[in-house]
mmCIF file of C-alpha atoms in Angstrom:
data_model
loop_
_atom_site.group_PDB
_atom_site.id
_atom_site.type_symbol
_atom_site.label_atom_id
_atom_site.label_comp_id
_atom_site.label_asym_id
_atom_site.label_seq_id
_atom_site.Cartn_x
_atom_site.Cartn_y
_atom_site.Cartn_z
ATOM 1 C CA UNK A 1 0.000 0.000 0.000
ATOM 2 C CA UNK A 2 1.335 3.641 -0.704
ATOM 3 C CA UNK A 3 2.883 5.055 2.782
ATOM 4 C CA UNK A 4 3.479 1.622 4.106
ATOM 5 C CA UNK A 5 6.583 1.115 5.984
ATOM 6 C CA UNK A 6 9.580 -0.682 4.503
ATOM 7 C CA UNK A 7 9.496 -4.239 4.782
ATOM 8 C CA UNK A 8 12.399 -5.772 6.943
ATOM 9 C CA UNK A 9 13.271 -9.279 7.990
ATOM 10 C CA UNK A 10 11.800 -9.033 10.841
ATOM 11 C CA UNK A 11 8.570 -7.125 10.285
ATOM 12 C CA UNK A 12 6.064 -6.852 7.425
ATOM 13 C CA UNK A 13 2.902 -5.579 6.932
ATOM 14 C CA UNK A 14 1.867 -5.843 3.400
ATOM 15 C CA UNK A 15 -1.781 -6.280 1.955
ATOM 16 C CA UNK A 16 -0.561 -9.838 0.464
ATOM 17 C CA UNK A 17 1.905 -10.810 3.742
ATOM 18 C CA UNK A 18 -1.320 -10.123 5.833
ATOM 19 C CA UNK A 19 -4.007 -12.234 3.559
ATOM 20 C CA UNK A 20 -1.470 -14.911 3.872
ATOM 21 C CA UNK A 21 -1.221 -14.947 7.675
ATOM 22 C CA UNK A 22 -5.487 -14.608 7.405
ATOM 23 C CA UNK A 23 -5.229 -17.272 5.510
ATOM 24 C CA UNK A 24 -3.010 -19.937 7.580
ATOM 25 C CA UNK A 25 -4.848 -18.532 10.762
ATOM 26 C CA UNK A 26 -8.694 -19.035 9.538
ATOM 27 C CA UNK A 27 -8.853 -15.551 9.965
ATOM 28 C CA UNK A 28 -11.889 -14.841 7.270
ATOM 29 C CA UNK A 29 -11.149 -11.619 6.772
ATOM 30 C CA UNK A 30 -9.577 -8.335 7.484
ATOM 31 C CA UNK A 31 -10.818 -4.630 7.835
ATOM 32 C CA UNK A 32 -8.220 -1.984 6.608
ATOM 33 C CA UNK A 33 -7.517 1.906 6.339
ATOM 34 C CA UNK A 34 -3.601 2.170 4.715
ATOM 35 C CA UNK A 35 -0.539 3.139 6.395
ATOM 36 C CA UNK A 36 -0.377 6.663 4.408
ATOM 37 C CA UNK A 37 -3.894 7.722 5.593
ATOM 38 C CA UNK A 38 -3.000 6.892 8.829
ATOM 39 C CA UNK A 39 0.540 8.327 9.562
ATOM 40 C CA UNK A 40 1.171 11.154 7.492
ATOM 41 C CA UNK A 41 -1.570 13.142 9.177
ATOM 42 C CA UNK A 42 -4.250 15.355 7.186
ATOM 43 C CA UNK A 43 -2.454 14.959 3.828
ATOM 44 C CA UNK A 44 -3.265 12.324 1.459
ATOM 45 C CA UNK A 45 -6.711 11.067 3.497
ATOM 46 C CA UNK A 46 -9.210 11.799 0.775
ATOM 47 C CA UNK A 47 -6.859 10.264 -2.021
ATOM 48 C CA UNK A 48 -6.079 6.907 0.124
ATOM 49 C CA UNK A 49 -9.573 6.121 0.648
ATOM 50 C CA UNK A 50 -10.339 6.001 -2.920
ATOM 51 C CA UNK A 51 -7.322 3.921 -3.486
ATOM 52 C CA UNK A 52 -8.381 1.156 -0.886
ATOM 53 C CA UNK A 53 -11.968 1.154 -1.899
ATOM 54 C CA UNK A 54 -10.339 -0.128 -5.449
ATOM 55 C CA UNK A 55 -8.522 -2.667 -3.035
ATOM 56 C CA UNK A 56 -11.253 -3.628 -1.291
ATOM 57 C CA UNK A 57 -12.817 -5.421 -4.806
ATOM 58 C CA UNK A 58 -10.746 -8.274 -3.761
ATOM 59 C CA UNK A 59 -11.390 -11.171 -1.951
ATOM 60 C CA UNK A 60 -11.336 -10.913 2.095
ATOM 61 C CA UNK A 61 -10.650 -7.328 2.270
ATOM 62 C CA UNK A 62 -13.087 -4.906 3.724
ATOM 63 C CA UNK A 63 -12.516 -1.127 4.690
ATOM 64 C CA UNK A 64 -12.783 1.845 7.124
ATOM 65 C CA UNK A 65 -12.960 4.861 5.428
ATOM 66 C CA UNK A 66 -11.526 7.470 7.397
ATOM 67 C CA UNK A 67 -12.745 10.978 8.194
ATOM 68 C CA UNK A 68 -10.204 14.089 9.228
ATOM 69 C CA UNK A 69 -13.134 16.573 10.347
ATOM 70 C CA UNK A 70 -10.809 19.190 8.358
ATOM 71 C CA UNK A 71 -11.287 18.049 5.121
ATOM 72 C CA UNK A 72 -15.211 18.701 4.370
ATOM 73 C CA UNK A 73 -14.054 16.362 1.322
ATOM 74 C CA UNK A 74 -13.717 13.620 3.517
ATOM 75 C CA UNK A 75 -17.488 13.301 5.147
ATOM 76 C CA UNK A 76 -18.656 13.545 1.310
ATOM 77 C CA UNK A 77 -16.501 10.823 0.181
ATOM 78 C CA UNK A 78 -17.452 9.121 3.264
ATOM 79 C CA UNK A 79 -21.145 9.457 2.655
ATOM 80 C CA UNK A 80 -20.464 7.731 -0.775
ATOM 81 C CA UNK A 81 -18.057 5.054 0.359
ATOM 82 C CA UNK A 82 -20.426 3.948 2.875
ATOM 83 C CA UNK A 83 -22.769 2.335 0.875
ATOM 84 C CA UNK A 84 -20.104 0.143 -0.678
ATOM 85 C CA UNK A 85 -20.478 -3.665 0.724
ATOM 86 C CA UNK A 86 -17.306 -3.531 1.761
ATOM 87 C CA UNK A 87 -17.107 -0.978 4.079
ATOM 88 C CA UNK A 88 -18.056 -1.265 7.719
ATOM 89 C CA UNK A 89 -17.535 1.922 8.934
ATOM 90 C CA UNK A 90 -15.462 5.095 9.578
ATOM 91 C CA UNK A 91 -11.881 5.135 11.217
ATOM 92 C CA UNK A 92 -10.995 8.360 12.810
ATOM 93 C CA UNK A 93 -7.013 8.931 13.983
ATOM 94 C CA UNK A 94 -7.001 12.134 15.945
ATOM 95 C CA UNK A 95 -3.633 11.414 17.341
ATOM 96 C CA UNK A 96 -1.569 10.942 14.654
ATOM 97 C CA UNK A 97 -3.721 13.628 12.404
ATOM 98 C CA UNK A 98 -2.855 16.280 15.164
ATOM 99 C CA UNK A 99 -6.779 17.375 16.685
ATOM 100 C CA UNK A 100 -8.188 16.547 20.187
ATOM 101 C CA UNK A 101 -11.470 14.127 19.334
ATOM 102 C CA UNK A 102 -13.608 16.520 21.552
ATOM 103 C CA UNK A 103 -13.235 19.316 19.181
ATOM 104 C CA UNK A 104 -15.253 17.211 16.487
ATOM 105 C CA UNK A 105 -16.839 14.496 18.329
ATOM 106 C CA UNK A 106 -20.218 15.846 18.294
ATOM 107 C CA UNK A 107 -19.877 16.465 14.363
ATOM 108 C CA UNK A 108 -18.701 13.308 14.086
ATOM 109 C CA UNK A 109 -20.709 11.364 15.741
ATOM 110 C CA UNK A 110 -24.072 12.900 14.720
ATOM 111 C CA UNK A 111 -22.928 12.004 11.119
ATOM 112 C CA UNK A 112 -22.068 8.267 11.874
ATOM 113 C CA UNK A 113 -25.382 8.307 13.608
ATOM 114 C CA UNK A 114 -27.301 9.586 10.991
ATOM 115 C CA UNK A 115 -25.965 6.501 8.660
ATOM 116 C CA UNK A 116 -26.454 4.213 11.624
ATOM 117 C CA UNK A 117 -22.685 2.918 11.171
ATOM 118 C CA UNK A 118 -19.461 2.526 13.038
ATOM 119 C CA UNK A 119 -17.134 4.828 14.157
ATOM 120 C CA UNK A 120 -13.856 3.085 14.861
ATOM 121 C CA UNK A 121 -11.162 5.563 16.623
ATOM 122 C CA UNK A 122 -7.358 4.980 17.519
ATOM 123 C CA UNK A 123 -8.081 6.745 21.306
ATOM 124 C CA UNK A 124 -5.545 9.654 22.934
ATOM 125 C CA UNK A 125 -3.334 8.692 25.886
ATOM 126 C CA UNK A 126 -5.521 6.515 28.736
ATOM 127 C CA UNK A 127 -6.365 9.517 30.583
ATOM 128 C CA UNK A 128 -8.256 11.138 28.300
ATOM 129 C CA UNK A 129 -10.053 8.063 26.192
ATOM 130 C CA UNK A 130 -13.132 8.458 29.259
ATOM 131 C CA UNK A 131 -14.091 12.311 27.890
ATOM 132 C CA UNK A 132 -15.693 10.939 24.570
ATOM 133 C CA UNK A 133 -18.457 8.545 26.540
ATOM 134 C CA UNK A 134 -20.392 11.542 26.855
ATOM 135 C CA UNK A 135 -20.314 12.171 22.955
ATOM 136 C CA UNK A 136 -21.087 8.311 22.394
ATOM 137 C CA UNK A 137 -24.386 8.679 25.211
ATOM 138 C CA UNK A 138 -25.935 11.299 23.215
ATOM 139 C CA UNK A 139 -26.020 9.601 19.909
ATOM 140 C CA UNK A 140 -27.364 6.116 20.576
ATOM 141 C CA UNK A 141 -27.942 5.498 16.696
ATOM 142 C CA UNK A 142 -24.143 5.338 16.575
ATOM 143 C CA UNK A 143 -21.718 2.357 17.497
ATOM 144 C CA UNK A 144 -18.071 3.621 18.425
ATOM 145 C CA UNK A 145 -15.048 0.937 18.932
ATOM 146 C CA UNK A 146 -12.069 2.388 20.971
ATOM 147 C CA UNK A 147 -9.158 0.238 19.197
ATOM 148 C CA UNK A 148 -6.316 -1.473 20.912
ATOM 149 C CA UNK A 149 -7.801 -2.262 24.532
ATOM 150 C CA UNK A 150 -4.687 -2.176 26.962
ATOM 151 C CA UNK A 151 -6.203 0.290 29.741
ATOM 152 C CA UNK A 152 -8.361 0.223 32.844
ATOM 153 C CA UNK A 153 -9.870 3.332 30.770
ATOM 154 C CA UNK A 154 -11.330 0.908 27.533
ATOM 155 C CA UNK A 155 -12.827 -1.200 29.392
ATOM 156 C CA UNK A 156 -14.292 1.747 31.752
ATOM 157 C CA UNK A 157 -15.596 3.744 28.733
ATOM 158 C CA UNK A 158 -17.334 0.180 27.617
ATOM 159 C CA UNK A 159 -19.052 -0.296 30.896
ATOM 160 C CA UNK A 160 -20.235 3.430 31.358
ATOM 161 C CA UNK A 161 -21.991 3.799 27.969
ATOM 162 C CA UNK A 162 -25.329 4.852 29.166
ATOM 163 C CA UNK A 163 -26.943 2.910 25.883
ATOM 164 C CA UNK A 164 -24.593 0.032 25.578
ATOM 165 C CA UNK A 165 -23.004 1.518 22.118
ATOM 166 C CA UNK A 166 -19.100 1.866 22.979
ATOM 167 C CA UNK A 167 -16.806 -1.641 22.467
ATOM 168 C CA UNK A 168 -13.270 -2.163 22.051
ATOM 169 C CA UNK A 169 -10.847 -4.520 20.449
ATOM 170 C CA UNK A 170 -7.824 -6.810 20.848
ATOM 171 C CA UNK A 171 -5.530 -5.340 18.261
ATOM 172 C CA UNK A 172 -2.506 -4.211 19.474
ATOM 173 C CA UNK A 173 0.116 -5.131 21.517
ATOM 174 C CA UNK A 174 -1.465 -4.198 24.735
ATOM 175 C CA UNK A 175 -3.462 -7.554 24.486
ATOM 176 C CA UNK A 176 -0.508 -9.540 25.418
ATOM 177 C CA UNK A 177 -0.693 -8.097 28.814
ATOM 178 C CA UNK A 178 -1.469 -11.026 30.533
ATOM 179 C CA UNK A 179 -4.988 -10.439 32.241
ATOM 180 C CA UNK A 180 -6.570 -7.877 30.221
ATOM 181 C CA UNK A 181 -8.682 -10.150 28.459
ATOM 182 C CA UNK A 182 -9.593 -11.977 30.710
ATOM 183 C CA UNK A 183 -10.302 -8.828 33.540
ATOM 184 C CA UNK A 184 -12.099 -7.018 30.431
ATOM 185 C CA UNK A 185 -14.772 -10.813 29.770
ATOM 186 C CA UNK A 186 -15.018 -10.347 33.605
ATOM 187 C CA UNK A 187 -16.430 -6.720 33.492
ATOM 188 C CA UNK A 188 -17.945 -5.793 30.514
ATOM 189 C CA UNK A 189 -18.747 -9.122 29.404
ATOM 190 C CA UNK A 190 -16.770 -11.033 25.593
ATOM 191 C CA UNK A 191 -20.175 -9.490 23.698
ATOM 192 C CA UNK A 192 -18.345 -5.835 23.564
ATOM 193 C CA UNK A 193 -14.925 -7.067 22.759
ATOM 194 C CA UNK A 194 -14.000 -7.040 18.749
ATOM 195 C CA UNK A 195 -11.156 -9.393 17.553
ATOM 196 C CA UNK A 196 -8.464 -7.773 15.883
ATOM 197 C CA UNK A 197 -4.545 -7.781 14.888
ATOM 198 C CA UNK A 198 -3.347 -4.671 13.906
ATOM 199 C CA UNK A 199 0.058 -4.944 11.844
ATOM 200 C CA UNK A 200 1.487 -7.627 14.239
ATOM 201 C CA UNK A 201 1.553 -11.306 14.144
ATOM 202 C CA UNK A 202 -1.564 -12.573 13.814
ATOM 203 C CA UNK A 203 -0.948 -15.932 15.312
ATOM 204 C CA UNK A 204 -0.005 -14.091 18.395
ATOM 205 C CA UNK A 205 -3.448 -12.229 18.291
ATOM 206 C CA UNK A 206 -5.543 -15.292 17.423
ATOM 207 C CA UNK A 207 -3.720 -17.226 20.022
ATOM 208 C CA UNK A 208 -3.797 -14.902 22.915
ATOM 209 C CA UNK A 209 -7.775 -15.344 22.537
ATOM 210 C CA UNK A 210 -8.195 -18.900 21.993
ATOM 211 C CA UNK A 211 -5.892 -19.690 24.984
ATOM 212 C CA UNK A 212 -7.166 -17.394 27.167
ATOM 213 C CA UNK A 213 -8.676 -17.969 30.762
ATOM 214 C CA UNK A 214 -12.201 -17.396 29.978
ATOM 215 C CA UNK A 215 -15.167 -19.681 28.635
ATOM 216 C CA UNK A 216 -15.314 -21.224 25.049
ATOM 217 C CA UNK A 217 -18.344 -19.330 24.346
ATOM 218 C CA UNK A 218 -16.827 -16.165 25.060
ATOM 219 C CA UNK A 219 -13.908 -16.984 22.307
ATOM 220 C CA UNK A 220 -16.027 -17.243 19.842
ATOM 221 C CA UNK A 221 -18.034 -14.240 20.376
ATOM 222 C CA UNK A 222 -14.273 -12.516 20.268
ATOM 223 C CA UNK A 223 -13.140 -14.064 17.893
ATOM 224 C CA UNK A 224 -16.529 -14.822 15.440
ATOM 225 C CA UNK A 225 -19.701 -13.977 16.671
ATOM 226 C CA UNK A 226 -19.799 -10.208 17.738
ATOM 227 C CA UNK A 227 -18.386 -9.030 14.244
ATOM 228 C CA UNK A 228 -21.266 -11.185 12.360
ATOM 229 C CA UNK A 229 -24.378 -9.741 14.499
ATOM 230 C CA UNK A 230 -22.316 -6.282 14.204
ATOM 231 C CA UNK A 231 -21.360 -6.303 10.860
ATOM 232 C CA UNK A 232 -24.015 -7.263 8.424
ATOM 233 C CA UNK A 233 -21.955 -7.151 5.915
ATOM 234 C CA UNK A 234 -19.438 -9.876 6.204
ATOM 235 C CA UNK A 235 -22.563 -12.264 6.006
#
């Protein structure tokens, strides 16, 4: 993908390198935004979403299509990429892009709201992923993941949602923290928790779930069921 990092021996994250790992892993499918639209800020967004919604024609690959509440060009093209069945939702990155979510939020989340999608968002530092519940409780037509659960914070934002709309996933390092799954199944139950890998190894991911110390049923609601009664599309 344009904007990816170099691949070395020791680390890849390539569209094809990834399906593979999918692949061996019985991982159906994956949900992307690119590495450019991600990491090189406000520049670039509009053009990288159009270049991975002609990716997304293949096999397996679905994608976020990401907003910077900057670029009025983006919520059009976001309107319009939305009704593509490969898109689940929008992917906001207010960290790396360089603007505190609370500034846009209630933009933001009105719009998801009024296309009854997703909204999944790479959260600020710990301490401040808790200010955005409020945002979440006053649009309840809205559905808002807080990526790469590795804080007493995601899993507090999760259980506070006054309408039960806020979840989190695995991706990420953090997961390999070794109760976090486990503590999160315990509090906010595995129905809120989305399975995901990020750019690293996916055996790691899939295996931190499936050997887990929590029920079988709550692995597969990780790892399989919560994404098909979520996400219509991959049905």
């Amino acid at each position: 993908m344009p904007g990816e990092p170099e691949n070395t021996p020791l680390y890849r994250a390539d569209l094809p390198y990834l399906l593979e790992q999918y692949q061996r892993l019985h991982i159906a499918c994956g949900v992307f935004s690119t590495f450019a639209s991600v990491l090189n800020g406000p520049e670039g967004v509009y053009e990288e979403n159009e270049y991975l919604r002609a990716v997304a024609r293949k096999p397996s690959v679905y994608q976020w299509t990401v907003i910077d509440p900057r670029d009025p060009r983006t919520y059009g093209q976001a309107e319009e990429i939305l009704e593509d069945p490969t898109c689940l939702g929008i992917k906001l990155h207010p960290a790396y892009h360089g603007y505190d979510i609370c500034d846009y939020a209630e933009d933001l989340f009105a719009f998801a709201e009024a296309h009854h999608t997703f909204v999944l968002t790479h959260p600020d530092p710990p301490e401040k992923i808790l200010r955005i519940v409020p945002f979440a409780d006053r649009h309840p037509g809205m559905k808002l993941i807080i990526a790469h659960m590795g804080s007493m914070e995601h899993i507090e934002a999760v259980r506070r949602a006054a309408n039960g709309n806020i979840y989190t996933d695995t991706s990420g390092i953090a997961s390999s923290r070794n109760c976090i799954i486990e503590y999160a199944v315990s509090v906010i139950g595995s129905e809120k928790i989305f399975f995901g890998t990020d750019t690293y190894s996916a055996a790691f991911q899939r295996g931190r779930i499936e050997l887990a110390g929590i029920g079988r049923a709550d692995k597969i609601n990780i790892l399989r069921e919560n994404a098909l009664r979520e996400f219509p599309k991959l049905k």
